[in-house]
Structures are given as C-alpha cells and as structure tokens.
Coordinates of C-alpha atoms (C1' of nucleotides) in Angstrom, one line a residue:
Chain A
X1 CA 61.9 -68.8 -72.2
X2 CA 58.9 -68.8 -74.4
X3 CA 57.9 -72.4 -73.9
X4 CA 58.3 -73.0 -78.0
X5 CA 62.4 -73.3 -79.7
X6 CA 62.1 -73.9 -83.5
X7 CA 63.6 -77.6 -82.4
X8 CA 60.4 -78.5 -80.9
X9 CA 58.2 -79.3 -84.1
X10 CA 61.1 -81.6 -85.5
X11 CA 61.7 -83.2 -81.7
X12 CA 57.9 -83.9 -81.6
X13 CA 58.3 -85.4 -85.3
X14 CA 60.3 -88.0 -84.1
X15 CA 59.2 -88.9 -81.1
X16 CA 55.9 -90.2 -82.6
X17 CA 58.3 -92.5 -84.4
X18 CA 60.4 -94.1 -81.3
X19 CA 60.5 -92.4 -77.7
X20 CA 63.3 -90.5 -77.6
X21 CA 66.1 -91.0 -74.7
X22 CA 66.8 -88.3 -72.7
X23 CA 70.2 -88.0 -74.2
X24 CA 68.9 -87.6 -77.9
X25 CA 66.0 -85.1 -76.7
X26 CA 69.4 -82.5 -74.8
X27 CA 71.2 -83.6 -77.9
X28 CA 69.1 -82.3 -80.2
X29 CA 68.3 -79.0 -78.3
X30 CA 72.2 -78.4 -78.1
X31 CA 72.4 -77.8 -82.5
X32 CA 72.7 -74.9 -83.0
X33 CA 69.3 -73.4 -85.1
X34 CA 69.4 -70.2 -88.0
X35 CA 65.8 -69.7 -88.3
X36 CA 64.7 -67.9 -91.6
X37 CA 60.9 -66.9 -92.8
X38 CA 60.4 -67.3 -96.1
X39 CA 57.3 -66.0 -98.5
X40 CA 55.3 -68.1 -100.6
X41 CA 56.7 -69.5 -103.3
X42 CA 60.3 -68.4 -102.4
X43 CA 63.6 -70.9 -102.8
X44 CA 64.3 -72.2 -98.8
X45 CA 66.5 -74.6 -100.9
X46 CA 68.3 -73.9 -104.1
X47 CA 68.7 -76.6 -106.9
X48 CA 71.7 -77.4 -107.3
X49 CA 73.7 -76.2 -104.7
X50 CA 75.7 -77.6 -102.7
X51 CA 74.2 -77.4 -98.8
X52 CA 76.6 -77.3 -95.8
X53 CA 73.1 -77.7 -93.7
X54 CA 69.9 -79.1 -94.0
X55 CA 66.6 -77.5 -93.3
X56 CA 63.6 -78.2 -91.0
X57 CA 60.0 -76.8 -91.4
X58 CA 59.4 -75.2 -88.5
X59 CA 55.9 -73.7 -89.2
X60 CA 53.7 -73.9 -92.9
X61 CA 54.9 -75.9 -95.2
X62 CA 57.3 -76.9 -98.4
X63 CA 57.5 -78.8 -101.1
X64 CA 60.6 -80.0 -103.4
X65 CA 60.8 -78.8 -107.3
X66 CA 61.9 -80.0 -110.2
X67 CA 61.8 -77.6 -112.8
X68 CA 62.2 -78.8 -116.5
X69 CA 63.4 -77.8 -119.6
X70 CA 60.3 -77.0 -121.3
X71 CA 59.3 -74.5 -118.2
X72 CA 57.1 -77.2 -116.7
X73 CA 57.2 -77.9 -112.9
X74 CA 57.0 -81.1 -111.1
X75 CA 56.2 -81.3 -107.4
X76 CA 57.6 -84.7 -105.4
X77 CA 56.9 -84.1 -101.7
X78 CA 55.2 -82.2 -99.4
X79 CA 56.9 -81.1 -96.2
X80 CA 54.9 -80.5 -92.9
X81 CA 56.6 -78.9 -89.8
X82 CA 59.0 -81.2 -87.8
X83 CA 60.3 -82.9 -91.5
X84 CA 63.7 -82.5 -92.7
X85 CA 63.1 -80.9 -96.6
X86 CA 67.1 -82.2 -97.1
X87 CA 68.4 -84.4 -94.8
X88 CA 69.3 -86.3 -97.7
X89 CA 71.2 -83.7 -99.2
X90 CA 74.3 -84.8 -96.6
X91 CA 74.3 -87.8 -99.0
X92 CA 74.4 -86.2 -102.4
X93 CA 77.0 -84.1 -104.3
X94 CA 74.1 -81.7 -105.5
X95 CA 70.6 -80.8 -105.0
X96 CA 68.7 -82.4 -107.7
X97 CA 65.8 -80.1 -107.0
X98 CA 64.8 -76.9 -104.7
X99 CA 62.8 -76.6 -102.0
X100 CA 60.2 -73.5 -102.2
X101 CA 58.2 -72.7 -99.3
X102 CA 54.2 -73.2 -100.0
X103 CA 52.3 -70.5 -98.5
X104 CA 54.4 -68.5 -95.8
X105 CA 57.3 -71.0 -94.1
X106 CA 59.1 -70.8 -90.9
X107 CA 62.4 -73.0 -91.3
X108 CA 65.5 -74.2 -89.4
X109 CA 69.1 -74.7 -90.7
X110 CA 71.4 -76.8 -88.9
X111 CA 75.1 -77.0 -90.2
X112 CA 75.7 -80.7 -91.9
X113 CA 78.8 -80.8 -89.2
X114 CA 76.9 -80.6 -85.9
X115 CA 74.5 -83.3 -87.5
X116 CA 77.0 -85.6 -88.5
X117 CA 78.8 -85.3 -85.0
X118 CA 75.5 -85.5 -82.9
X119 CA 74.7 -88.9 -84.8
X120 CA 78.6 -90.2 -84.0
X121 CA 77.8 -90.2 -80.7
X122 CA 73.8 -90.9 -81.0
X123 CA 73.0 -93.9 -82.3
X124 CA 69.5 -93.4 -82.1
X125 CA 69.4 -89.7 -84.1
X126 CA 71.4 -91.5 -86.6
X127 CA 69.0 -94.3 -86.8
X128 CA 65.9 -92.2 -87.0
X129 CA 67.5 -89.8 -89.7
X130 CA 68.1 -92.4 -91.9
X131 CA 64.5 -93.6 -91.2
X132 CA 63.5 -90.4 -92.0
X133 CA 64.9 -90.4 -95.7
X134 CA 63.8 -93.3 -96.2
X135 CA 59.9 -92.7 -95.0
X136 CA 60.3 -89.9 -98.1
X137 CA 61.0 -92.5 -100.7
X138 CA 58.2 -94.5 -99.3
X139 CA 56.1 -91.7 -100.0
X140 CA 57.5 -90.9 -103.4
X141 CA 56.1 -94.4 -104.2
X142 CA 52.9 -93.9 -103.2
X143 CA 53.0 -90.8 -105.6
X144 CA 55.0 -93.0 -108.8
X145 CA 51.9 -94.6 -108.6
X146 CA 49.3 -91.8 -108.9
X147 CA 51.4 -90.3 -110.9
X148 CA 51.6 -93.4 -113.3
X149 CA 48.4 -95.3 -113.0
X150 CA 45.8 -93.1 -111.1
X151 CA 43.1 -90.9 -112.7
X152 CA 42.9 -87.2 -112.0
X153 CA 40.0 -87.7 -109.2
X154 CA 41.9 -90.9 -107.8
X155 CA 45.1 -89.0 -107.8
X156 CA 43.6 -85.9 -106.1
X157 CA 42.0 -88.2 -103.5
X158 CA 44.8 -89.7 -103.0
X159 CA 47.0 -86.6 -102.3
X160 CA 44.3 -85.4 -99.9
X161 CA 44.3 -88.2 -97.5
X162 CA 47.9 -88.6 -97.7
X163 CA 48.0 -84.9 -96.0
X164 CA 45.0 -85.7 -93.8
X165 CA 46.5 -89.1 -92.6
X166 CA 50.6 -87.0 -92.1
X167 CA 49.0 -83.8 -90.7
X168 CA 46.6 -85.6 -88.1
X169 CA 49.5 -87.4 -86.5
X170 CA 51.1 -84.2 -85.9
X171 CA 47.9 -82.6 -84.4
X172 CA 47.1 -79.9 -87.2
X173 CA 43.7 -81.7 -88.0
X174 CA 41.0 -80.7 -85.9
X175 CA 37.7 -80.9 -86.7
X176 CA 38.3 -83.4 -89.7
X177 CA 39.8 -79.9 -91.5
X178 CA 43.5 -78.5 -91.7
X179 CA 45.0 -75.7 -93.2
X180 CA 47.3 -76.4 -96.4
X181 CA 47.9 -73.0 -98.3
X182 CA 49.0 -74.4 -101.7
X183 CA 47.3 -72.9 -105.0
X184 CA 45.6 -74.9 -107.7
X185 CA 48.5 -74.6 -109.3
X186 CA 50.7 -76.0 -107.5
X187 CA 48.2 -79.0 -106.6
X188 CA 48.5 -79.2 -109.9
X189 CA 52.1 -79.5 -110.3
X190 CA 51.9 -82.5 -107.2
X191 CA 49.7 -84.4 -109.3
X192 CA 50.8 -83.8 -112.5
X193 CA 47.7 -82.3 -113.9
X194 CA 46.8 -79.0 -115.5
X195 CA 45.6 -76.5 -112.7
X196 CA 41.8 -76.2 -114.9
X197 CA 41.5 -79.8 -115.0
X198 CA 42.3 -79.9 -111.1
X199 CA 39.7 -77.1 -110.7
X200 CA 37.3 -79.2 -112.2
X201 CA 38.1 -82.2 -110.2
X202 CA 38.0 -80.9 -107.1
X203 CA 34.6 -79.4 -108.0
X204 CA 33.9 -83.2 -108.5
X205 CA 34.8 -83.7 -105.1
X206 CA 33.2 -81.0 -103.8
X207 CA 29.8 -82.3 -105.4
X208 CA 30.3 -85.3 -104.3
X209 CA 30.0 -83.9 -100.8
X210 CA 33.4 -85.1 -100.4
X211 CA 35.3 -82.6 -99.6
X212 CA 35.4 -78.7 -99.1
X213 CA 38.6 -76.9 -100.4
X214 CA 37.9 -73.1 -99.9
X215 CA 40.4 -70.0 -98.1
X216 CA 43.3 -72.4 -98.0
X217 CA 41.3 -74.8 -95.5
X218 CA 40.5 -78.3 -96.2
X219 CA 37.6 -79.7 -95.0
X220 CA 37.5 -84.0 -95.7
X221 CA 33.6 -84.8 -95.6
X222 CA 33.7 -88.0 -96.0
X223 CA 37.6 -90.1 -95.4
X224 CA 36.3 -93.6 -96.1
X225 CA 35.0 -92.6 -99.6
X226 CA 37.6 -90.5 -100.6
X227 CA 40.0 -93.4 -99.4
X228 CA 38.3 -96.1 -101.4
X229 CA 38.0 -93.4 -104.6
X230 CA 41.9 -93.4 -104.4
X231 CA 43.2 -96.6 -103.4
X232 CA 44.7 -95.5 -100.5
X233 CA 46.0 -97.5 -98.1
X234 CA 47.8 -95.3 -95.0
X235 CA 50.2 -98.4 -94.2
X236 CA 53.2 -96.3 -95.6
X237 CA 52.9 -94.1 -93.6
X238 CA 53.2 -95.7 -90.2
X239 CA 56.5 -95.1 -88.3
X240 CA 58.7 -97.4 -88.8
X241 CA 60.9 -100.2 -87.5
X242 CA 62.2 -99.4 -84.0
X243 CA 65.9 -99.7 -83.6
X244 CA 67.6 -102.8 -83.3
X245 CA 69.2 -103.8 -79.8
X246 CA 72.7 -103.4 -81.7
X247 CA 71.9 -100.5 -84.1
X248 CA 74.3 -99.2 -86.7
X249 CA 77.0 -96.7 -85.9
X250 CA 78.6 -93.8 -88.2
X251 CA 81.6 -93.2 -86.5
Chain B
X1 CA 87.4 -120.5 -104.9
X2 CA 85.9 -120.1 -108.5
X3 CA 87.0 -116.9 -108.0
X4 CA 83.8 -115.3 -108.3
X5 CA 81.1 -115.1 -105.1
X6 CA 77.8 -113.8 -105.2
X7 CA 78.5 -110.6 -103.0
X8 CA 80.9 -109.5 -105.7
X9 CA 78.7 -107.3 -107.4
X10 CA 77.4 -105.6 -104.2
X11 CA 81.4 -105.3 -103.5
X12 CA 81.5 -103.7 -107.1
X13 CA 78.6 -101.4 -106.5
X14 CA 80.0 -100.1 -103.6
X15 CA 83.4 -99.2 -104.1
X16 CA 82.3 -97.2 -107.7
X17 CA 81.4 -95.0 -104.5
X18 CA 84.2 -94.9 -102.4
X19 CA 87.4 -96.6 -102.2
X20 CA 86.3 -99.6 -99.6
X21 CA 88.1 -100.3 -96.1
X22 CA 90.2 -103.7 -96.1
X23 CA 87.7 -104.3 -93.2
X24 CA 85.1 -103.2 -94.8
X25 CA 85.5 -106.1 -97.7
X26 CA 86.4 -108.1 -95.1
X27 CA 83.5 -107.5 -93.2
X28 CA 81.4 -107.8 -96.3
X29 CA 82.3 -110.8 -97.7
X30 CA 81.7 -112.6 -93.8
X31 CA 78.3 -112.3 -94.2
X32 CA 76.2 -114.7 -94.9
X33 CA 74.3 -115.2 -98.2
X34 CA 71.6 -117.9 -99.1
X35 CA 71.5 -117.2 -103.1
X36 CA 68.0 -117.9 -104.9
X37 CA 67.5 -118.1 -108.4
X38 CA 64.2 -116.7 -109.9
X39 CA 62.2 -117.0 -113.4
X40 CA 60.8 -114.1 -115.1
X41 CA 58.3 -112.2 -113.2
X42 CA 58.5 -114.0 -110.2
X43 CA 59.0 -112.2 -106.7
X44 CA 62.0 -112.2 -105.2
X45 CA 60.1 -110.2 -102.4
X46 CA 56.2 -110.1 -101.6
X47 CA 54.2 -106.8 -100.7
X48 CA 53.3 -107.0 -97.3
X49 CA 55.6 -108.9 -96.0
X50 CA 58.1 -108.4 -93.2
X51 CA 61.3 -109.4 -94.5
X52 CA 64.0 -110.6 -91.8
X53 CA 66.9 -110.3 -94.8
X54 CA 67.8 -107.7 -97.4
X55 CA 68.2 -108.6 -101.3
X56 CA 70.9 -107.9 -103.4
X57 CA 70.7 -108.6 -107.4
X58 CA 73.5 -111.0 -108.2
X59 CA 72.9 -111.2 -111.7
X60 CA 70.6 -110.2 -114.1
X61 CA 67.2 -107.5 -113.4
X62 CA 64.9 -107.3 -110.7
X63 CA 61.8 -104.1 -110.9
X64 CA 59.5 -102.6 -107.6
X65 CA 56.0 -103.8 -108.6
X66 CA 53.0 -102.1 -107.1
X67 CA 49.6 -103.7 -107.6
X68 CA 46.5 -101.2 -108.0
X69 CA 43.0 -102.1 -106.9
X70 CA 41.9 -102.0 -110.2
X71 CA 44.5 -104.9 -111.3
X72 CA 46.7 -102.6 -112.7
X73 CA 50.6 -102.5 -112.0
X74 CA 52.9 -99.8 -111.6
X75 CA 56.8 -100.0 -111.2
X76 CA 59.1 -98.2 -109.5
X77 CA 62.1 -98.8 -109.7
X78 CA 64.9 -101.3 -111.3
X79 CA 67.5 -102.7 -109.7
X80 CA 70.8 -103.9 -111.5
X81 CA 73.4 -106.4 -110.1
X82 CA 74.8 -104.8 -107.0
X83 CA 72.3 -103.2 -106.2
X84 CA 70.3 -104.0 -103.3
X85 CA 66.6 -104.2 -103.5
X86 CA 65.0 -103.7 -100.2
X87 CA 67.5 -102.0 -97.9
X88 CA 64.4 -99.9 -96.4
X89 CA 62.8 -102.9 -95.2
X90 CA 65.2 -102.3 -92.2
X91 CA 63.3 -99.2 -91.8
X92 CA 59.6 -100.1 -92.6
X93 CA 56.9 -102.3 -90.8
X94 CA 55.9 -103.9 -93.7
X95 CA 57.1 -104.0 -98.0
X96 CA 54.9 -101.3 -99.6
X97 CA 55.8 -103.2 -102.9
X98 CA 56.8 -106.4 -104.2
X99 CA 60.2 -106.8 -105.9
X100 CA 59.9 -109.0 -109.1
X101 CA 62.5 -110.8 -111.4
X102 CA 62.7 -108.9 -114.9
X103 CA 63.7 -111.6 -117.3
X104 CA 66.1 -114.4 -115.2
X105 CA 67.6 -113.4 -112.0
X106 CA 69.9 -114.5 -109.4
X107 CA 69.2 -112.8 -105.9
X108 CA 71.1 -113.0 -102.3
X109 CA 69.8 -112.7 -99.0
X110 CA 71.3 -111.2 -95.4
X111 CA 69.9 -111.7 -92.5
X112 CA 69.1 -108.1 -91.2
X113 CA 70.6 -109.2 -88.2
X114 CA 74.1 -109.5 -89.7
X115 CA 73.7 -106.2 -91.0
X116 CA 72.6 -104.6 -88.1
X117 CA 76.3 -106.2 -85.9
X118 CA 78.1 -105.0 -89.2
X119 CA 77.1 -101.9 -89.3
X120 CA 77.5 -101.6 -85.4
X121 CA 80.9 -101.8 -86.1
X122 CA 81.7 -100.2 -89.6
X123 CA 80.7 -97.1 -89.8
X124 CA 81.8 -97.0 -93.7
X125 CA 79.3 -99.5 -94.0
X126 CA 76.8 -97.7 -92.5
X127 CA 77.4 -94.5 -94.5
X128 CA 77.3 -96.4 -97.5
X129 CA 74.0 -98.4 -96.8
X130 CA 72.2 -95.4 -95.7
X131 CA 73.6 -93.5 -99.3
X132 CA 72.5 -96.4 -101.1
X133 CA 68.9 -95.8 -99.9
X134 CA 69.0 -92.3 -100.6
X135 CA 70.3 -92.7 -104.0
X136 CA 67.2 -94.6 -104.4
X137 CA 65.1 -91.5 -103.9
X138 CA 66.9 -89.7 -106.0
X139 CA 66.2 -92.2 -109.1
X140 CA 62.7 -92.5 -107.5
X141 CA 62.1 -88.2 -108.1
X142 CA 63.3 -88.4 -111.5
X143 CA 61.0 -91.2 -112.4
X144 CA 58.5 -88.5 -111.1
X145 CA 59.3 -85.9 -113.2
X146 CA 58.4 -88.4 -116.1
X147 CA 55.6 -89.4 -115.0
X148 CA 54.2 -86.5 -114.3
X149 CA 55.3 -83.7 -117.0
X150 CA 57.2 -85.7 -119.9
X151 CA 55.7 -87.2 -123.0
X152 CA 55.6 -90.6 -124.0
X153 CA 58.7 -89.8 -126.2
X154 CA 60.3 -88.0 -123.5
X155 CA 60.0 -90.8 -121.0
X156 CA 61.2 -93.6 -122.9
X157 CA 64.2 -91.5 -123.6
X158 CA 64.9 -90.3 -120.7
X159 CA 64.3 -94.8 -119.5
X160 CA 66.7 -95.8 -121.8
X161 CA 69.5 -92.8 -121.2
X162 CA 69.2 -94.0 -117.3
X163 CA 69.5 -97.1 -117.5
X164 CA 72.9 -96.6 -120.3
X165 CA 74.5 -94.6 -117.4
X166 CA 74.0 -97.4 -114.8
X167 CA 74.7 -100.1 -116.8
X168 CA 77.7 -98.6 -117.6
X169 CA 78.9 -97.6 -114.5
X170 CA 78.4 -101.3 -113.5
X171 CA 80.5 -102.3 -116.8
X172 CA 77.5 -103.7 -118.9
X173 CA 77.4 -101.7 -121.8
X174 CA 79.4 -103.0 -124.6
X175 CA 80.0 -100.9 -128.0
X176 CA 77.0 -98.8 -126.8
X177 CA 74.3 -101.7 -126.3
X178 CA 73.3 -103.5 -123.0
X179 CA 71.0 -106.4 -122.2
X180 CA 67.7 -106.0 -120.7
X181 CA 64.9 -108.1 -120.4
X182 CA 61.8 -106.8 -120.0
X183 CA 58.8 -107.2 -121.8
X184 CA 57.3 -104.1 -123.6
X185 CA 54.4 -104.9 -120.8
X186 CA 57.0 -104.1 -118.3
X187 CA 58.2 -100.8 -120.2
X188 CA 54.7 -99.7 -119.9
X189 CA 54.9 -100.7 -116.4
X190 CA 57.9 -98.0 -115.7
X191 CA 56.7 -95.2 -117.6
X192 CA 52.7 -95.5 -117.0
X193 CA 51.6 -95.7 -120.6
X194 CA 49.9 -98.9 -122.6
X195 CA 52.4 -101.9 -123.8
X196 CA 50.4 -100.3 -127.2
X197 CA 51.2 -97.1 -126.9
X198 CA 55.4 -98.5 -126.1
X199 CA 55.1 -100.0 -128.7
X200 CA 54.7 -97.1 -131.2
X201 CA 56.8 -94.8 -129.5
X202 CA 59.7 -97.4 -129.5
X203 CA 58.9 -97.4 -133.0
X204 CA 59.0 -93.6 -133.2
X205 CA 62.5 -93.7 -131.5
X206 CA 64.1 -96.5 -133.8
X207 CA 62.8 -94.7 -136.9
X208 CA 64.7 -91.2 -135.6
X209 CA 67.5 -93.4 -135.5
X210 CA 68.3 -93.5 -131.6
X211 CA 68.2 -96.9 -130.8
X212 CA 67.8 -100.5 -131.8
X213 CA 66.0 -102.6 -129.1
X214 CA 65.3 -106.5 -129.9
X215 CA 65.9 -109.6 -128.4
X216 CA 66.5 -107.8 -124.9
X217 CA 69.3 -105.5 -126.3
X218 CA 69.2 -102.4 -126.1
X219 CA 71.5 -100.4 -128.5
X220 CA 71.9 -97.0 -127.9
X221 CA 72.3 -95.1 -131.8
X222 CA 72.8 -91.3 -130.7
X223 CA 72.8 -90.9 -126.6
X224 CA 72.8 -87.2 -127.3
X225 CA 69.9 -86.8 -129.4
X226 CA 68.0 -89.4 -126.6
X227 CA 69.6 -87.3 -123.7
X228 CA 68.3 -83.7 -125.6
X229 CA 64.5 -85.3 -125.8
X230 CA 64.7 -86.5 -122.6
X231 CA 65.8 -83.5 -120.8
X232 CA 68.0 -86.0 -118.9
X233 CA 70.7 -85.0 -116.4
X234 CA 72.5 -87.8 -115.3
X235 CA 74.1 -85.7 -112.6
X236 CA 71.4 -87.5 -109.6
X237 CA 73.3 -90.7 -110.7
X238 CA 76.6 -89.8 -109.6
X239 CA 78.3 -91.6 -106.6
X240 CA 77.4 -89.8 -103.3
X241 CA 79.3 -87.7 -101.1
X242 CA 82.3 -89.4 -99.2
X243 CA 81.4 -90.2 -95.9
X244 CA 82.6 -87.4 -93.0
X245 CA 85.7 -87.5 -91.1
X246 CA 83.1 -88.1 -88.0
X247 CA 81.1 -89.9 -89.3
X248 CA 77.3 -91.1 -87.3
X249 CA 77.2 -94.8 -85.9
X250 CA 75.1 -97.0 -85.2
X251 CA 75.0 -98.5 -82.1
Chain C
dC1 C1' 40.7 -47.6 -109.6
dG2 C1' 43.5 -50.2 -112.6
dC3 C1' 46.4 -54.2 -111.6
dT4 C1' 47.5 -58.7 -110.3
dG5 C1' 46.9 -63.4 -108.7
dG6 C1' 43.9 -67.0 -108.1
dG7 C1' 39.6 -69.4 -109.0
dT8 C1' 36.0 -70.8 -112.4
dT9 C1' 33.9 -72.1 -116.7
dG10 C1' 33.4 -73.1 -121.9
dA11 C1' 35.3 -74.7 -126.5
dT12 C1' 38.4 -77.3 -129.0
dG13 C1' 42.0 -80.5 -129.8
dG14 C1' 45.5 -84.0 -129.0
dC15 C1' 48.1 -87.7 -126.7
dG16 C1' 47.6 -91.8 -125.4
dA17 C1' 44.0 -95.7 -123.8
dT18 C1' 41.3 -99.2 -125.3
dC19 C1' 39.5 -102.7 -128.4
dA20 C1' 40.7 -105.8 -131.9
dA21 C1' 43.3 -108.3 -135.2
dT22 C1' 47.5 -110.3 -137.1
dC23 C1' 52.0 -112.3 -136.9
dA24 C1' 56.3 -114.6 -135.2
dA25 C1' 58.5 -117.4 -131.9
dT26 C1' 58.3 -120.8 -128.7
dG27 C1' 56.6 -124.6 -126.5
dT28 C1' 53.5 -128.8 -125.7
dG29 C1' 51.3 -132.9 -126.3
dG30 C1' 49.7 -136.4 -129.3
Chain D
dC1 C1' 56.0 -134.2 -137.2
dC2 C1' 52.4 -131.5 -136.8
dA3 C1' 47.9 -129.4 -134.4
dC4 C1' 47.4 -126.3 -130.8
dA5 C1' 48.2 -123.0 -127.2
dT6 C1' 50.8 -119.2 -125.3
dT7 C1' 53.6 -115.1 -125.1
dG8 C1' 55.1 -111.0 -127.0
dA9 C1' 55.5 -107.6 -130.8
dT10 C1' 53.0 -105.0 -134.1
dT11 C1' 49.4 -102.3 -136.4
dG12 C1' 44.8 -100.2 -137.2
dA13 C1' 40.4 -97.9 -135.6
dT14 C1' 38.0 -95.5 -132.3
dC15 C1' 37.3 -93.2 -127.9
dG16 C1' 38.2 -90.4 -123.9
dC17 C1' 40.7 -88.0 -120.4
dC18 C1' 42.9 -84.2 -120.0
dA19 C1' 45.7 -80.1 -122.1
dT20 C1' 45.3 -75.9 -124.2
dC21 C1' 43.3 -71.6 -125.3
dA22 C1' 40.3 -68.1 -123.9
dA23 C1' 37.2 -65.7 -121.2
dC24 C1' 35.4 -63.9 -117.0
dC25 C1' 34.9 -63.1 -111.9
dC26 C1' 36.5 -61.8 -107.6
dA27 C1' 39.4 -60.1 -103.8
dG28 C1' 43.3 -57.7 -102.4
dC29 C1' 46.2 -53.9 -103.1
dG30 C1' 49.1 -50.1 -104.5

DNA sequence: CGCTGGGTTGATGGCGATCAATCAATGTGG
DNA sequence: CCACATTGATTGATCGCCATCAACCCAGCG
C-alpha cells in the first residue's frame, strides 16, 4: 500500500461535488484501472475511434483536439487530474476529436462495461457522471464566448482564471501560482489566437503586473483585475445540483 | 384528441435515436406540460435563474444567449422543435445563459420533479436524457472550431450545412430549403462576426451560387460545395450510441 | 557543437469591425 | 390616406486587431 491508487484524484474530484456514500467511494475503488504515461503532446485519445473505455487524468494534464482541414488546430477543454477527458464518449458513436496529453500525463482507463454496471447499481455515480459531462459543456460556453466576442487580452484573462479558479479547488494552487505546462502554442490554439500575438499579450499581462508566466509556472498577481479585464464570472464553475431524493436510474 | 400534443416533437426527437419503449411513450406523454408561446427575442428562460422545469421547443426556434459586460451578445446554441433547451439545469445551480425565442416560438415546460420519478423508473429515459445533453456538447465543440480557426466564409457554411442536417433529420427541409427566422443580427450572434460583415459574406455565398436565404428561408443551392468550404463533418450529429444491456439508473 | 523547440520581437498585410448612409417593409397614429 | 417611426437588409469608407512572414535568442541535447 502506497497510500496513493490512480482512483484517488478522480474520487477526490467528485467528492468536492457531493459527499460520496460509502458504497460509491468501495465502488469506485473496485474498477478495475490500466494506467498509461503518456509524453507531451502524444494522443491519450484518438479521434475517431471508437473507445471501449474512458480515460481519467491521473497526474498533468490534457486537453481535447480538433484538428481541421487546412492543418489548423482548435483546443476545447482543458483536463486537470480527477476529470474524465471522455466520459462522454459512452454516449457517442465516434470521437469527434482526440485527446493529447499537455506536458507529461499520467492517465486511467476504465472499461465502458464496469462503468455502465457500477452506475446500474449506483445511482449516485450515475448521477455525478452525467453531472460531470455536463459541467464540460458549461465550460465550453464560457469559451464560445471568448472565442466569439472576447479580445485577445480578455480572452487570455479569461483562460487564466478559469484554470486558477478549477485548479485551486483541487489544491494545485499554492501560493496564488500553479503549474500548467502547455506552450504558447497551444495557448494559442485554446484561444484561438496566433501563438506571436499570444506572446505579445501575455507580455501585456505581464506589464501590467498581472501576471507572471515563466518555466511552465503561473503566477496570478493580481485575480480581481484580471477577472474584471475578462468578464469572468466563476459561477460556472461551482458544483452542481445535488441529487434529487428520487434520482434517475440507468438500469 | 386533435391528434397532435405538444410533447410530439420531443417524442419525434427521441425515437430518430432509438426505437422508444411502449412505456417509455407512455411514460412520456404522462407528464405534465404547461405550453407558453413566445414573440421574437423574448426569453423563454432567464440567465441566472434557477429553473424548477426543463424546456422543450414545440414549434418554431429558440438560441442560448449570453450577455457580455460590454453589452455585447454571444449565442451558443439553437435549439429546433424536440429539442430540449435546458436539460442541464437539472445539473447546474444556476442558468449560465438565457434561452431566447428566434422568430415565434412555442415552448413546454416539466416540472424537474416529474423527470426526476420518470427517470427513477425508465432507465431508457434516463439514457436518452443524459445523450441528449451530451449531444449538446458535441454541437457546442464544433461551434468552437468556428469560432476559433474558420473564416467568416467558412463559418456561415459550415451554420447553414448544420442546421440542413438537423432540420432534416427532424423532417423540415423541403426540396432542399428550410425556414429559419433569425435576423442577420442573430447570425452574427452564432458565428461572432458584425450583422455587416453577415451581411457581405451572405452575399459572397449567394453569388457562388450556394444558397438563397430571404424571407427566413434558407435554400440550400450546392450542400457539397457549402460542406467542402466548411470543412463540415456531419458525423457529431449522428444519433448516439444505443443504450447498454445494463444500463445505469437513477435512483 | 550543430540541431531543435520554444520564446521574443519587428515589419507588413488582411480580415473583419466600426461608422455612416440608404432603402424597403411594416406598423402606427392622426 | 398619409406623415412618421421602427426594424432589418444593404452598401461604402475607414480603421484596427490580429495573422503572417521573418528574424533572432536561448536552453537543452545528441
């Protein structure tokens, strides 16, 4: 026993949202876990495939693709350890986009079939999975509208408090810094931008005493500022509803 | 009996994804729906809010609105009849988003509470609620993509190709033209550009000879040639997977 | 020690925003 | 029946944010 399974950062995901019973804590530490390190920039998820599991960061982070026809590459989410990169991938025929590990990435693969059976007989797991997908599209909302309306510096300000509000709930903020290893290039591929213009932004930022962005540590100077620069309003990302008395069943 | 009630189209909508249960009809059509009628642009649900019922399109359009600080309005999403338009709310605190009537539009509302019982007891249901969310997403990432990395050209294209596949899914293109009301304002609203800047592209697009669009039709000239600009796959808009022998439950 | 990946900066250009005006369709009140 | 206002489509002129192209620097590394 080394105090730490590769469940734990997903178990402690959820249980920020709702406490979890006894039953769906030995539930989930029953699936059964392939754990697989991946380098940067490396496919944990291929796009269109067909997964027979879905995948948990365990450690680093991920973040969904879309590549398009022209070559260009369009980023729409950002995966943290304890999140599901495809739980929503038990729902569709094919992956409409991969999943590439950003920076070094740790993740879990649990077959579709022990997930679906755990939630027949957990009502809670099946109620907080679902919660969990749709928490994502929340977020990709949030980013329609940088994406759509937002300048380069709100959009930029935008993404960093996003990943300062996510990454302090699950304790990977200390100091009012955290560690996100993603290049300018892929920021700029999140926001949409070209990865000089994003260079120049965040130098805005940085002389703005805003922020400091240096060795793949972040360092938010000033929240409040940079929150009012991008609009940003963290209600989103609050947990969400707790379960109904008489929640829904899948069985 | 006038043979038509207003969960029909949810009815529809569903069973284009899998052949429906006798119970689950049955357990459809016993809920309870108080229908509303709405006027251009006015919200069938506020931002904010914490909605005790869910909102299905009955007839006509209803569009996501998000308001930015600066006044500014981005949508994200459009929702045709059968579609419901806040299923999350089950999931979420509080709307991150209004939902608006595009052109006239006749809504129904559930109490979450009968959804909740149903879905306690249908787990078909509940699969097919929790798909319908995540088939949101999907739509939700593509409209990313565009915004992000596709040209004005490209993202009216690629607009106009996805809303041809869901309309005719739901039976509402005739001899390749569909109705659809919004305003050129509202376009801009979907893809992030200027009503001006619609405007001329529009124009661009009718001149190739691709489409006709006046008096809220929409005629589609060469889907192809819109498809090829677009770079649109319409493969994210196929039905979901069926739902598992096992499948979870709810309660 | 050359190579590579990532960050940084400058010069130029274009896509699309903004400002502004016109026009058609519809509606409203006198 | 006709001024008048309103909404939406359309077009032109100008401006600006950001893309693109092109260097250059630096650190890590084989």
């Amino acid at each position: 026993m080394d105090g730490s399974a590769p469940i734990d950062p997903l178990i402690s995901s959820l249980s920020r949202r709702a406490p979890l019973t006894s039953k769906s804590e030995t539930d989930l530490r029953s699936l059964s876990i392939r754990v697989r390190e991946f380098r940067p920039n490396h496919d944990l998820v291929a796009s269109g495939s067909r997964p027979r599991e879905s995948c948990v960061v365990v450690s680093g982070f991920a973040a969904r693709a879309q590549y398009l026809p022209d070559g260009g590459r369009q980023l729409d989410a950002i995966h943290i350890p304890g999140d599901f990169v495809d739980l929503h991938s038990l729902h569709l025929q094919r992956m409409d986009h991969s999943v590439a590990a950003l920076g070094p990435c740790v993740a879990g693969f649990i077959p579709h079939s022990e997930l679906i059976s755990l939630m027949r007989e957990n009502p809670q797991l099946t109620w907080l999975f679902w919660q969990s997908t749709v928490m994502d599209a929340a977020i990709a909302r949030a980013w329609i509208a940088c994406l759509g309306r937002k300048l380069a510096l709100e959009s930029l300000a935008h993404l960093v408090c996003e990943l300062c509000v996510r990454l302090r709930s699950a304790g990977q903020v200390t100091d009012a810094a955290f560690y996100f290893p993603a290049t300018q290039h892929d920021v700029a591929d999140m926001v949409g931008l070209s990865h000089v213009h994003v260079n120049r932004t965040l130098k805005e930022l940085r002389t703005k005493a805003l922020l400091e962005w240096e060795a793949q540590r972040v360092h938010v100077l000033d929240f409040d500022a940079l929150a009012a620069i991008a609009g940003f309003d963290g209600a989103y990302l609050r947990p969400g509803r707790p379960m109904p008395r008489n929640a829904p069943q899948l069985a």
